[in-house]
Coordinates of C-alpha atoms and ligand atoms in Angstrom, one line a residue:
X1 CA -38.0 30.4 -15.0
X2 CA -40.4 28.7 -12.5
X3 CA -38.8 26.7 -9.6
X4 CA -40.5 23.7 -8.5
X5 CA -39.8 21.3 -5.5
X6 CA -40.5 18.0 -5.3
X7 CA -41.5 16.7 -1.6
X8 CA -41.4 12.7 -1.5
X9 CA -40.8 9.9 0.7
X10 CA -39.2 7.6 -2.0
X11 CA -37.5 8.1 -5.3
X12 CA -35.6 6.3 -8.0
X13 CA -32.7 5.9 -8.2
X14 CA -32.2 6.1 -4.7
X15 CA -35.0 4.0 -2.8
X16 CA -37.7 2.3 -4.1
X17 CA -40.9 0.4 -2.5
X18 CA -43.9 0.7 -5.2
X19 CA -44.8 2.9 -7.9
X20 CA -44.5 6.6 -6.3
X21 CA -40.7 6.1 -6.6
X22 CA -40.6 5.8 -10.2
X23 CA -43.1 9.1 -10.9
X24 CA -40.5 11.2 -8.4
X25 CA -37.6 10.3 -10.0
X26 CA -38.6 10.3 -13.9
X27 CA -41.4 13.2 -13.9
X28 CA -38.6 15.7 -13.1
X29 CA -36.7 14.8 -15.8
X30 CA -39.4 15.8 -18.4
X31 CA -39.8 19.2 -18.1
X32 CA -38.8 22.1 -20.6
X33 CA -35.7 23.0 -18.4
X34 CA -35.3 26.2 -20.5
X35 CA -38.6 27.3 -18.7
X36 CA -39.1 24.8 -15.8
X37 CA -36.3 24.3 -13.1
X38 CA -37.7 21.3 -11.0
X39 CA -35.2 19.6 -7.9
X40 CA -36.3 16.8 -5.5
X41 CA -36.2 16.7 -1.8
X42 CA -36.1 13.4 -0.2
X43 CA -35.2 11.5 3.5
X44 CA -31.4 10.8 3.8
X45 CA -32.2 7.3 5.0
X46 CA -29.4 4.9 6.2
X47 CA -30.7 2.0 3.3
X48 CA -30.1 4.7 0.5
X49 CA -27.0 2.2 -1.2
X50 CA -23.7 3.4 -0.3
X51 CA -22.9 4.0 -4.1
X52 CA -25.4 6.8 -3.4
X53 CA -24.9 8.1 -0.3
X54 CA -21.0 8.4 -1.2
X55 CA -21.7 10.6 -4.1
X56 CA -23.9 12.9 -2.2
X57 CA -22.1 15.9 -0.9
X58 CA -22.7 17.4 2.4
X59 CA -24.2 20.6 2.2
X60 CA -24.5 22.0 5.8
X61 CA -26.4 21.2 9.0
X62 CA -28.9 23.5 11.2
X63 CA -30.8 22.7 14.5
X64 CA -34.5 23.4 14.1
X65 CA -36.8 23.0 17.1
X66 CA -39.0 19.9 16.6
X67 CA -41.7 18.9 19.7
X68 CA -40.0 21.2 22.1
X69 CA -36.4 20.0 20.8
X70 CA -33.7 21.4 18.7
X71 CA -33.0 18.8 16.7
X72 CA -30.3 18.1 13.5
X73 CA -31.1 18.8 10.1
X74 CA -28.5 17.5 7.6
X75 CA -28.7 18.7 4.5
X76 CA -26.8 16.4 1.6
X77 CA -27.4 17.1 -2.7
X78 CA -26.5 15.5 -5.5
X79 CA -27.0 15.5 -9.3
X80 CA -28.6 12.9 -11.0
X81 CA -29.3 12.9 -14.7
X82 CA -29.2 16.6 -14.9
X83 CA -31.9 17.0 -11.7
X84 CA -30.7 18.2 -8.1
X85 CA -31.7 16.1 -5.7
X86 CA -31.8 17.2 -1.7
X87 CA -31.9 14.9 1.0
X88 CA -32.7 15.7 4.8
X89 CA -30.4 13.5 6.9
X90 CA -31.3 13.3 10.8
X91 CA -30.3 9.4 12.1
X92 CA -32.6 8.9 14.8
X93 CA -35.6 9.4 11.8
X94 CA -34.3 8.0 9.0
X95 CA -32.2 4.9 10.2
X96 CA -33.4 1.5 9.6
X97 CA -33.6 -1.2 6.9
X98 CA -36.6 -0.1 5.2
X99 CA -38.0 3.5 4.5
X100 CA -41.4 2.6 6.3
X101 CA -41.5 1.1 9.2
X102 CA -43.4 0.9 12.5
X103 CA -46.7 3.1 11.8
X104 CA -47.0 5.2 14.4
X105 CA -43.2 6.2 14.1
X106 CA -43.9 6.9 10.9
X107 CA -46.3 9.4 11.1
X108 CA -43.5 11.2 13.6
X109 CA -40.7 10.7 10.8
X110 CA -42.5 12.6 8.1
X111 CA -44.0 15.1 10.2
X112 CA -40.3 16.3 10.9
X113 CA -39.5 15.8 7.4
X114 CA -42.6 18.0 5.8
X115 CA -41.4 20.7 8.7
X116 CA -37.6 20.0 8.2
X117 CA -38.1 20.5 4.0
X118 CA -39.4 23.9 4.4
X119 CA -37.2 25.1 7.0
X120 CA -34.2 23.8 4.8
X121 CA -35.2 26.2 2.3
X122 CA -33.4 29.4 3.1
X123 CA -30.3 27.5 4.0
X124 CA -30.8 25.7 0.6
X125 CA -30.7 29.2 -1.0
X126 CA -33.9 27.8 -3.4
X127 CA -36.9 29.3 -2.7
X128 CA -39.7 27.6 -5.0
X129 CA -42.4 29.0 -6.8
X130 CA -44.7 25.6 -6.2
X131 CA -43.7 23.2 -3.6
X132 CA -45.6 19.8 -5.3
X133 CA -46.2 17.3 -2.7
X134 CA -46.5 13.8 -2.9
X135 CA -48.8 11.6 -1.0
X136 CA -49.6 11.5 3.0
X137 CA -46.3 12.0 4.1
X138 CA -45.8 15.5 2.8
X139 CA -49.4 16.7 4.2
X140 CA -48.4 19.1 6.2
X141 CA -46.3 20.9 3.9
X142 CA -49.4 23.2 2.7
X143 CA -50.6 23.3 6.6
X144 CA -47.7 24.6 7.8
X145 CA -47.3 27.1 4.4
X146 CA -50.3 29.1 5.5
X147 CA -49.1 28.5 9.5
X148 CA -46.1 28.3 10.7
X149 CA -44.3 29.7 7.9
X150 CA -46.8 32.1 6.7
X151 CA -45.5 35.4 8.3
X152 CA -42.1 34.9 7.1
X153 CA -42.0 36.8 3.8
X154 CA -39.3 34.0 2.6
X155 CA -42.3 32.0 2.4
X156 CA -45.3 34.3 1.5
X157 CA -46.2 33.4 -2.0
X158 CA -45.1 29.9 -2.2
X159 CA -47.8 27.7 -3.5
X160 CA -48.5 24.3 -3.2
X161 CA -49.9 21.2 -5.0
X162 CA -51.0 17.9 -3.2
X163 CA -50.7 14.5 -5.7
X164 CA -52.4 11.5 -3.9
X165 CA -50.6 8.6 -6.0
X166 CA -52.6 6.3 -3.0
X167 CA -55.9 7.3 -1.2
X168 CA -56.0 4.4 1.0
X169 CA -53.0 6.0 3.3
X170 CA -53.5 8.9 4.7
X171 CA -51.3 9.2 7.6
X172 CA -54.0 8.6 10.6
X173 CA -53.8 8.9 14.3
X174 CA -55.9 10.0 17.2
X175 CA -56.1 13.7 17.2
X176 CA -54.1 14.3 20.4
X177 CA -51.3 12.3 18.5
X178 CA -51.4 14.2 14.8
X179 CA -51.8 17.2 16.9
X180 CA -48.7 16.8 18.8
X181 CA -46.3 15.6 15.8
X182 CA -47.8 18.6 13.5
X183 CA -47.8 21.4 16.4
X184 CA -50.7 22.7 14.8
X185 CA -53.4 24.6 17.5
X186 CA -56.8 23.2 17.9
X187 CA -57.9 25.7 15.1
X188 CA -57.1 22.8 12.9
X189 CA -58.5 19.7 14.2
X190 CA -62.2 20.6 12.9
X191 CA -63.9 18.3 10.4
X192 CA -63.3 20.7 7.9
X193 CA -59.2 20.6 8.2
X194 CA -57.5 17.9 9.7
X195 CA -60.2 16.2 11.4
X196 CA -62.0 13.2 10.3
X197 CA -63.7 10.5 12.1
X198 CA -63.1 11.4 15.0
X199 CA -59.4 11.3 14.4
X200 CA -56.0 13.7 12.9
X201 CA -55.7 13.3 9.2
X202 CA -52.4 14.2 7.5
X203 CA -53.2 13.7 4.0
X204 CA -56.8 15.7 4.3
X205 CA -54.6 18.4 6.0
X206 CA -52.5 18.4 2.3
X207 CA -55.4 18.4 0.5
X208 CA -57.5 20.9 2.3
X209 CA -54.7 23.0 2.1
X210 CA -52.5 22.7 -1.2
X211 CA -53.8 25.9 -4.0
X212 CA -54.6 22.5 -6.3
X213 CA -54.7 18.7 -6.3
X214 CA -53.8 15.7 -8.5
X215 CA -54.2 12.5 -8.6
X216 CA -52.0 10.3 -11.5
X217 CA -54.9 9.0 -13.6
X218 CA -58.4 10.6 -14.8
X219 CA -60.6 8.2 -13.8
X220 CA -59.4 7.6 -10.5
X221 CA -60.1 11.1 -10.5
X222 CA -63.6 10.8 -10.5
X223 CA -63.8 7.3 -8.5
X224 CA -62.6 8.7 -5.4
X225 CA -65.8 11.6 -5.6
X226 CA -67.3 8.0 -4.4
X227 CA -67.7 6.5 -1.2
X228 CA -66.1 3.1 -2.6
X229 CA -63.3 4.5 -3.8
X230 CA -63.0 7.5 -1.4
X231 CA -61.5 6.1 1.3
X232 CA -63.9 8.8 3.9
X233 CA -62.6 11.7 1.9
X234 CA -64.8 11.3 -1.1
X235 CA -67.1 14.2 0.5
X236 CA -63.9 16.9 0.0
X237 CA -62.7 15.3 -3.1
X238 CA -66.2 16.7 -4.1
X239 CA -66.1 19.9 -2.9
X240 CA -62.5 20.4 -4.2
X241 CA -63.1 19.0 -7.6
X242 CA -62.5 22.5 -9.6
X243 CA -59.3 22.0 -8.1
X244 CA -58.5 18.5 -8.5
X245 CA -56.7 17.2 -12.2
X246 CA -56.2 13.4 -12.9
X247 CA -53.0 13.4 -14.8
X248 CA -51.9 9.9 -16.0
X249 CA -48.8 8.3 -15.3
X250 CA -45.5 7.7 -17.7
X251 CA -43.0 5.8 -17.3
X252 CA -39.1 6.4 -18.1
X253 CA -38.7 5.2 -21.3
X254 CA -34.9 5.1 -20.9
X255 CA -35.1 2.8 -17.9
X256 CA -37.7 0.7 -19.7
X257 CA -36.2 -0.1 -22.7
X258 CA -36.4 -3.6 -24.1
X259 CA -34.5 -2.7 -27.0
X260 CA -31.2 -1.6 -24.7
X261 CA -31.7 -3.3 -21.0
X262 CA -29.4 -4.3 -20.0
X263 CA -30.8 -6.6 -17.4
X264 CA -32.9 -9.1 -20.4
X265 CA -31.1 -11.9 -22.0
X266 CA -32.1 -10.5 -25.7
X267 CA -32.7 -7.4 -26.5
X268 CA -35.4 -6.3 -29.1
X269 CA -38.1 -3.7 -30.1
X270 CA -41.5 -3.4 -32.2
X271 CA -39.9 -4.5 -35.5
X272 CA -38.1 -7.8 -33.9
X273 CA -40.2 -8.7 -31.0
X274 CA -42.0 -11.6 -33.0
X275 CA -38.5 -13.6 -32.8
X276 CA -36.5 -12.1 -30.5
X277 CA -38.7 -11.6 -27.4
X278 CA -39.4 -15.7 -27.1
X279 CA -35.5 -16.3 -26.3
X280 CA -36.4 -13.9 -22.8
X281 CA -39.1 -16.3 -22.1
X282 CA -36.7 -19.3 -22.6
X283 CA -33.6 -17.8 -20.4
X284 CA -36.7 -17.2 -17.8
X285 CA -37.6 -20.9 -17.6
X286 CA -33.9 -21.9 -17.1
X287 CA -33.2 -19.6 -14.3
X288 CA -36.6 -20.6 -12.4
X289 CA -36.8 -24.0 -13.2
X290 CA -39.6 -24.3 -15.3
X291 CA -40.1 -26.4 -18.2
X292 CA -38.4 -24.9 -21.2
X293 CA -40.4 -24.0 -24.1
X294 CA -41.0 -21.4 -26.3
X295 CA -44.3 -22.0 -26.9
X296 CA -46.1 -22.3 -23.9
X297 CA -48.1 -19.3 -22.9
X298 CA -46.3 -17.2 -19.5
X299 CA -48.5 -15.2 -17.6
X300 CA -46.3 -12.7 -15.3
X301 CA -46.8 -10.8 -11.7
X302 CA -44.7 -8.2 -10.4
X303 CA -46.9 -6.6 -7.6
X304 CA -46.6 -5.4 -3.9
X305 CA -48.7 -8.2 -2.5
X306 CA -52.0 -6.3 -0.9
X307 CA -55.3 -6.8 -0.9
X308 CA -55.5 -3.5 -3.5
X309 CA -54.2 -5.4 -6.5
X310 CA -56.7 -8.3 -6.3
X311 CA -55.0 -11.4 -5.5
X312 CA -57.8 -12.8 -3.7
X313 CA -59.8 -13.0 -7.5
X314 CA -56.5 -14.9 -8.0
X315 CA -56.2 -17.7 -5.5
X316 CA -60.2 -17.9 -6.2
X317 CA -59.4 -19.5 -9.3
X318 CA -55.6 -20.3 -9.1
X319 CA -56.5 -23.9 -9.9
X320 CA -58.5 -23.4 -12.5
X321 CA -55.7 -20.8 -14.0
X322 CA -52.6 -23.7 -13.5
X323 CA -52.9 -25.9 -16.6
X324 CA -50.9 -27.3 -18.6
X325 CA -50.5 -25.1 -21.3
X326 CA -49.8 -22.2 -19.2
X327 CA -47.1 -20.8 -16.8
X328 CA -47.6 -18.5 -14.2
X329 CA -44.2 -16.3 -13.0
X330 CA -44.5 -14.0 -9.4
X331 CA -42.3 -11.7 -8.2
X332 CA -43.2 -9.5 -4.9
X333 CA -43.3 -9.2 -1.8
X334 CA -46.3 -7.8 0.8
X335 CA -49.2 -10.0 3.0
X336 CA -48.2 -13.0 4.3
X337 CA -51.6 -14.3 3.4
X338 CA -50.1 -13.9 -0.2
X339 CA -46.6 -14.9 0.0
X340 CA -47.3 -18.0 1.3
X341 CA -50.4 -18.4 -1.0
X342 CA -48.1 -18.1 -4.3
X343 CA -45.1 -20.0 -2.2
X344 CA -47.8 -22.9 -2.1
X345 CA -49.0 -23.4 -6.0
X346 CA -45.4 -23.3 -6.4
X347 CA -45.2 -26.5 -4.7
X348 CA -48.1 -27.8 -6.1
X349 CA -47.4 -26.9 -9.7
X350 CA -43.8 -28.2 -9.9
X351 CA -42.4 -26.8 -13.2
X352 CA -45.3 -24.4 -14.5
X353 CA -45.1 -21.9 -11.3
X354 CA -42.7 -20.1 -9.8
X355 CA -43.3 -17.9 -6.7
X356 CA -40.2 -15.6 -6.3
X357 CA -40.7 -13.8 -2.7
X358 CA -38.3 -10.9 -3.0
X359 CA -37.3 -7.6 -4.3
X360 CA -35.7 -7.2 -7.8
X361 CA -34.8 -4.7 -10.0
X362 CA -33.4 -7.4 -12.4
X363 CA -35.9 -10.0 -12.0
X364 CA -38.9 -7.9 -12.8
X365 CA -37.2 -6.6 -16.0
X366 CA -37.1 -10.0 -16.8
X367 CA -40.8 -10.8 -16.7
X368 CA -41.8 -7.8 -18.3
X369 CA -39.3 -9.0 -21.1
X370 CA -40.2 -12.5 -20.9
X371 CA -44.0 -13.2 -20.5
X372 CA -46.5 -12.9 -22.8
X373 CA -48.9 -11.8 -21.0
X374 CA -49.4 -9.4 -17.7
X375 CA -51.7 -10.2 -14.8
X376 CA -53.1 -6.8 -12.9
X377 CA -56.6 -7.5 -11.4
X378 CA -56.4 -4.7 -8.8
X379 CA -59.2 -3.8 -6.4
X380 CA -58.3 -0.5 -7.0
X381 CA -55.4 1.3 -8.6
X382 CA -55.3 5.0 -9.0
X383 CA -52.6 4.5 -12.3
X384 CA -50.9 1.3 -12.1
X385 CA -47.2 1.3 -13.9
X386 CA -46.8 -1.9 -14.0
X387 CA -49.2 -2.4 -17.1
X388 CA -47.3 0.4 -19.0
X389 CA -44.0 -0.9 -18.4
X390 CA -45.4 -4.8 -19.9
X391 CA -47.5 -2.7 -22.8
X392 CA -44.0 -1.1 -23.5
X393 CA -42.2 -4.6 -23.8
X394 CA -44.8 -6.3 -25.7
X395 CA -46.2 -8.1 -22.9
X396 CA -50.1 -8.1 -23.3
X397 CA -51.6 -6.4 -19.9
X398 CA -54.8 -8.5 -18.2
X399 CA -56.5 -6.0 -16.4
X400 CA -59.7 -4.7 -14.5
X401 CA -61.2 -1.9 -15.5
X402 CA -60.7 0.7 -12.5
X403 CA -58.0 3.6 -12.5
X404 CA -55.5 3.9 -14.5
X405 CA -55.8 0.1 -15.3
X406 CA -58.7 1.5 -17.4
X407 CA -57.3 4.5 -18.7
X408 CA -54.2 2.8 -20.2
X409 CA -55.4 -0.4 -21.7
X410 CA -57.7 -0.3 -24.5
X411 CA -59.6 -3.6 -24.8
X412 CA -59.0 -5.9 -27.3
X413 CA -62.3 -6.0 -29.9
X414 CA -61.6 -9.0 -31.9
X415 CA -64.4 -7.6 -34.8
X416 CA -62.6 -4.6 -35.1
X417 CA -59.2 -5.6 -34.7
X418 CA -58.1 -2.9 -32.1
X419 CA -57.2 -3.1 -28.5
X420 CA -54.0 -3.5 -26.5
X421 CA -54.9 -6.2 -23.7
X422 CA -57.5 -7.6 -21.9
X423 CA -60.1 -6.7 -19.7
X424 CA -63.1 -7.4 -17.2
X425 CA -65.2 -4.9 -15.3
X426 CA -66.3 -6.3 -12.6
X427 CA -64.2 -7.7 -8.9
X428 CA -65.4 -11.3 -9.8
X429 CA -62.9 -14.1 -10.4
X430 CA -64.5 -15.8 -12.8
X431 CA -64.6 -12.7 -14.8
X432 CA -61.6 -12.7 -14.4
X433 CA -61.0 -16.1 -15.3
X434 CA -62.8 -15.7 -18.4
X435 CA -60.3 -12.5 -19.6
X436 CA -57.1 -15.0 -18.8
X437 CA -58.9 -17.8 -21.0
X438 CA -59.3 -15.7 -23.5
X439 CA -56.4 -14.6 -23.3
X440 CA -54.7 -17.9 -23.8
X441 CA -57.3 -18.5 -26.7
X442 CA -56.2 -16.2 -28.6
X443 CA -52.3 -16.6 -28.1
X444 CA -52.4 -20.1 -29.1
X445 CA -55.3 -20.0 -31.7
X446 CA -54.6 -16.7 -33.5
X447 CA -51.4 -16.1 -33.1
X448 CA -51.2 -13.4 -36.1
X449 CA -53.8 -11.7 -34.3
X450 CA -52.0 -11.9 -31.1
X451 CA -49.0 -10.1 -32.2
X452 CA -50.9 -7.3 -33.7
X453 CA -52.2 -6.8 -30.5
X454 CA -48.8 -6.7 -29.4
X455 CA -47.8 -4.3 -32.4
X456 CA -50.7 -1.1 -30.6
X457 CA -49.4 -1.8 -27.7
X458 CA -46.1 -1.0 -28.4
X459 CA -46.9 1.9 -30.6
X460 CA -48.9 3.5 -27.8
X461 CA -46.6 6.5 -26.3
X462 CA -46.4 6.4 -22.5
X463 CA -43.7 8.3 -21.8
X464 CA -43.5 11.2 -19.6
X465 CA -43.8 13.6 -23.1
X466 CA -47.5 14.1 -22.9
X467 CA -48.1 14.2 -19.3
X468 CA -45.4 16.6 -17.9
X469 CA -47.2 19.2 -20.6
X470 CA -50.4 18.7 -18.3
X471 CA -48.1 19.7 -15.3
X472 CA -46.6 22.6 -17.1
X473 CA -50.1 23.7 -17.7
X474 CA -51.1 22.6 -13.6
X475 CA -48.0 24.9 -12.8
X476 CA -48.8 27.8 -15.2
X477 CA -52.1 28.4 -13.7
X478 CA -51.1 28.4 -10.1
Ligands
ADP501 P1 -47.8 0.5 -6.7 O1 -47.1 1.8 -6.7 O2 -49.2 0.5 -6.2 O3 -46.9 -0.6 -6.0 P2 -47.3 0.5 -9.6 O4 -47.7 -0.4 -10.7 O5 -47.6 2.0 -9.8 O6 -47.9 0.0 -8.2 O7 -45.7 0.5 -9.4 C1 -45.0 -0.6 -8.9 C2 -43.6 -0.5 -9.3 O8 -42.8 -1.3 -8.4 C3 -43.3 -1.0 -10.7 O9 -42.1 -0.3 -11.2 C4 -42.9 -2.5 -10.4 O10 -42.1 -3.1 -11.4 C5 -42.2 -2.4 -9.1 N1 -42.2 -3.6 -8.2 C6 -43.2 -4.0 -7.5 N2 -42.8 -5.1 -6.8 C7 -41.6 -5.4 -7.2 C8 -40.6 -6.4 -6.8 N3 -40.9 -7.4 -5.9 N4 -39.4 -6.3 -7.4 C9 -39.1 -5.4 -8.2 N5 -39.9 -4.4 -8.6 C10 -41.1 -4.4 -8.1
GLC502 C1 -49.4 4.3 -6.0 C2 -50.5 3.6 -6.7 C3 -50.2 3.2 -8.2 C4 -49.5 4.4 -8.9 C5 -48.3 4.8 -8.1 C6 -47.6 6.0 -8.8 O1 -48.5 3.5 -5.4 O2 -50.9 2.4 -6.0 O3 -51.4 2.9 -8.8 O4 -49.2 4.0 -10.2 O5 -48.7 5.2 -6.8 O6 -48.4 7.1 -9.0

């Protein structure tokens, strides 16, 4: 049996702010749990619902010296859909109303949590084979592995793996300041460890020092061996690319389920979509005000609002998009720039827009159920879920080609019949504009041919099936 721990800053169902969430929570579940035992360690943070922080059960507390202070390490668990999940409770880290918040705190919050996971492990009484870390704030878990924990023969052995879901954060101070937070000697801050620029580098310090690296889509893989897509770490992405596997993203098909969701005014599957599906798109237009009718072509959003998912192609053309065969449903929140961008064409297109500026569960179950097609221009996107959640309720993904964006939509070839969305290549919005029209061409015009399109889509298999094989394999050669 090979034990595996799961490092992460977020993870469904207990806190949620993109995408990395879902992989932590689902992934686990996926694995051949006669051979594979894999738990998840997480923050104890205040905004974990109470629902879920009154099933957790106390486990015990220690004091662990932190920046010359002892300081509390709470240990809670609790099973989840047949996972263990461990959090690491401390108040003055993880209080607040969000699990990210000022950005220099931050950096000192999962500094103590990447030090605090490993020293919970003995008091755990788990001691992994392969500790897989997730992302900048776990970084320093394979630093300290072959550091500060290195002589303790608890540790010796353990190996690590470093999965960037997100290049563009790396966890990046002045050196003085990543230097103090890690406790790490100067030995470390040389361009070839935790350096860079100039300054301390958390997530190079993960992926200098983890035995492999992933990233959660192949092409994204290779895009970020250049500079554009890099992020100033293209240069070791290079030099460790025997080490470094893309392995695509699935989603949890039980979650995302249109045929049992509960949160979708009609359910329905790949046999019934072509009459059920519409009544989603009619209960959608009720509860946002839009005009009611069936027939009119929905184009849906559900996005963290950044500059990396390309909503500045959008308000390029955002005129030229609102017509009046076509309605446009947001939901997220981010930029101000782009809250109040969307919050304005809903003003200006009365009853075809509708700019919803929040978080929702619910609401972005019923997009995904209710629109016909999916909007997903990104600048970058190393896999992108929100594609493979619409492509799993029928909702026909418009997409650039970059990531995993490319990697899980095939194009639609109209001579050929084949194809499960759209796509453009290049960061233009009239490119883009030009995908959207066609698009809404073929929707209204060949409607047969817009349901068969519909029909691959849902036939495609992304669930987590294929993809935790790939990290069985990762695992079995480490
Ligand atoms: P990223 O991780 O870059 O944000 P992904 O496509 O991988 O992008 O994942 C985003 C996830 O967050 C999806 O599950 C999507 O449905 C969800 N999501 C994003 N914004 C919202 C929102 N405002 N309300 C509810 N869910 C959201
Ligand atoms: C990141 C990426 C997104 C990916 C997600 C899960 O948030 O932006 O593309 O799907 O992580 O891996």
């Amino acid at each position: 049996m090979k034990k595996i721990l799961f490092a992460t800053s977020e993870c469904v169902p207990f806190i949620k702010t993109g995408g990395l969430a879902d992989v932590a929570g689902s992934l686990p579940k996926y694995f051949d749990k006669e051979k594979y035992d894999v738990r998840v360690i997480l923050p104890y943070y205040q905004c974990i619902p109470a629902r879920f922080r009154d099933q957790a059960q106390y486990v015990t507390n220690f004091y662990m010296n932190y920046m010359w202070q002892d300081r509390y390490v709470g240990l809670f668990k609790t099973e989840y859909d047949g996972i263990t999940f461990y959090f690491i409770d401390n108040e003055w880290y993880f209080s607040g109303a969000k699990p990210y918040t000022d950005a220099y705190f931050d950096l000192e919050k999962f500094a103590f949590f990447s030090k605090a996971v490993l020293s919970a492990l003995p008091v755990l009484d788990f001691r992994p084979d392969i500790i897989h870390c997730h992302d900048w704030q776990t970084g320093l878990i394979p630093v300290h592995l072959k550091d500060k924990f290195a002589d303790n023969p608890f540790y010796r052995g353990i190996k690590s793996i470093m999965t960037i879901h997100n290049l563009k954060f790396q966890g990046v101070w002045s050196v003085e300041v990543i230097q103090h937070i890690s406790e790490l000697s100067d030995y470390y801050f040389t361009p070839d460890k935790l350096e860079s620029y100039g300054n301390g580098n958390m997530l190079k310090g993960g992926i200098v020092y983890a035995d492999k690296v992933t990233t959660v889509s192949n092409t994204y893989a290779q895009e970020i061996k250049t500079p554009f897509f890099g992020e100033g770490l293209d240069g070791l992405m290079r030099a460790r690319s025997h080490d470094l596997w893309g392995i695509v993203n699935g989603i949890d098909y039980q979650e995302y389920d249109p045929s049992n969701d509960h949160f979708i005014a009609q359910n329905y599957d790949a046999r019934t979509f072509r009459k059920e599906k519409v009544k989603n798109k009619t209960a959608l237009q009720k509860e946002l005000g839009l005009e009611v009718n069936p027939k009119k072509f929905m184009i849906g959003i559900v996005s963290r609002l950044t500059d990396q998912k390309g909503l500045d192609l959008i308000q390029c053309v955002m005129d030229q998009i609102c017509s009046d065969d076509l309605q446009f449903v947001i939901l997220g929140t981010g930029d101000e720039k782009y809250e109040n961008m969307f919050r304005h064409y809903d003003w200006k297109y009365g009853d075809s827009v509708s700019a919803n500026i929040y978080y929702s569960e619910a609401m972005s179950h019923k997009i995904y159920a209710a629109c016909d097609a999916f909007l997903m221009p990104s600048l970058f996107e190393p896999c992108g879920l929100s594609q493979i959640i619409s492509l799993r309720y029928g909702t026909v993904p418009i997409v650039r080609e970059t990531g995993g964006l490319k990697d899980t939509v095939e194009p639609y070839n109209e001579y050929e019949s084949t194809g499960t969305g759209f796509s453009f290549a290049n960061y233009n919005a009239h490119e883009m504009l030009g995908s959207i029209m066609y698009a809404k061409n073929t929707y209204y015009n060949k409607k047969r041919e817009w349901n068969k399109i519909i029909d691959r889509g849902m036939a495609r298999d992304f669930s987590w099936v294929s993809s935790a094989r790939k990290y069985e394999e990762l695992y079995s050669v480490l």
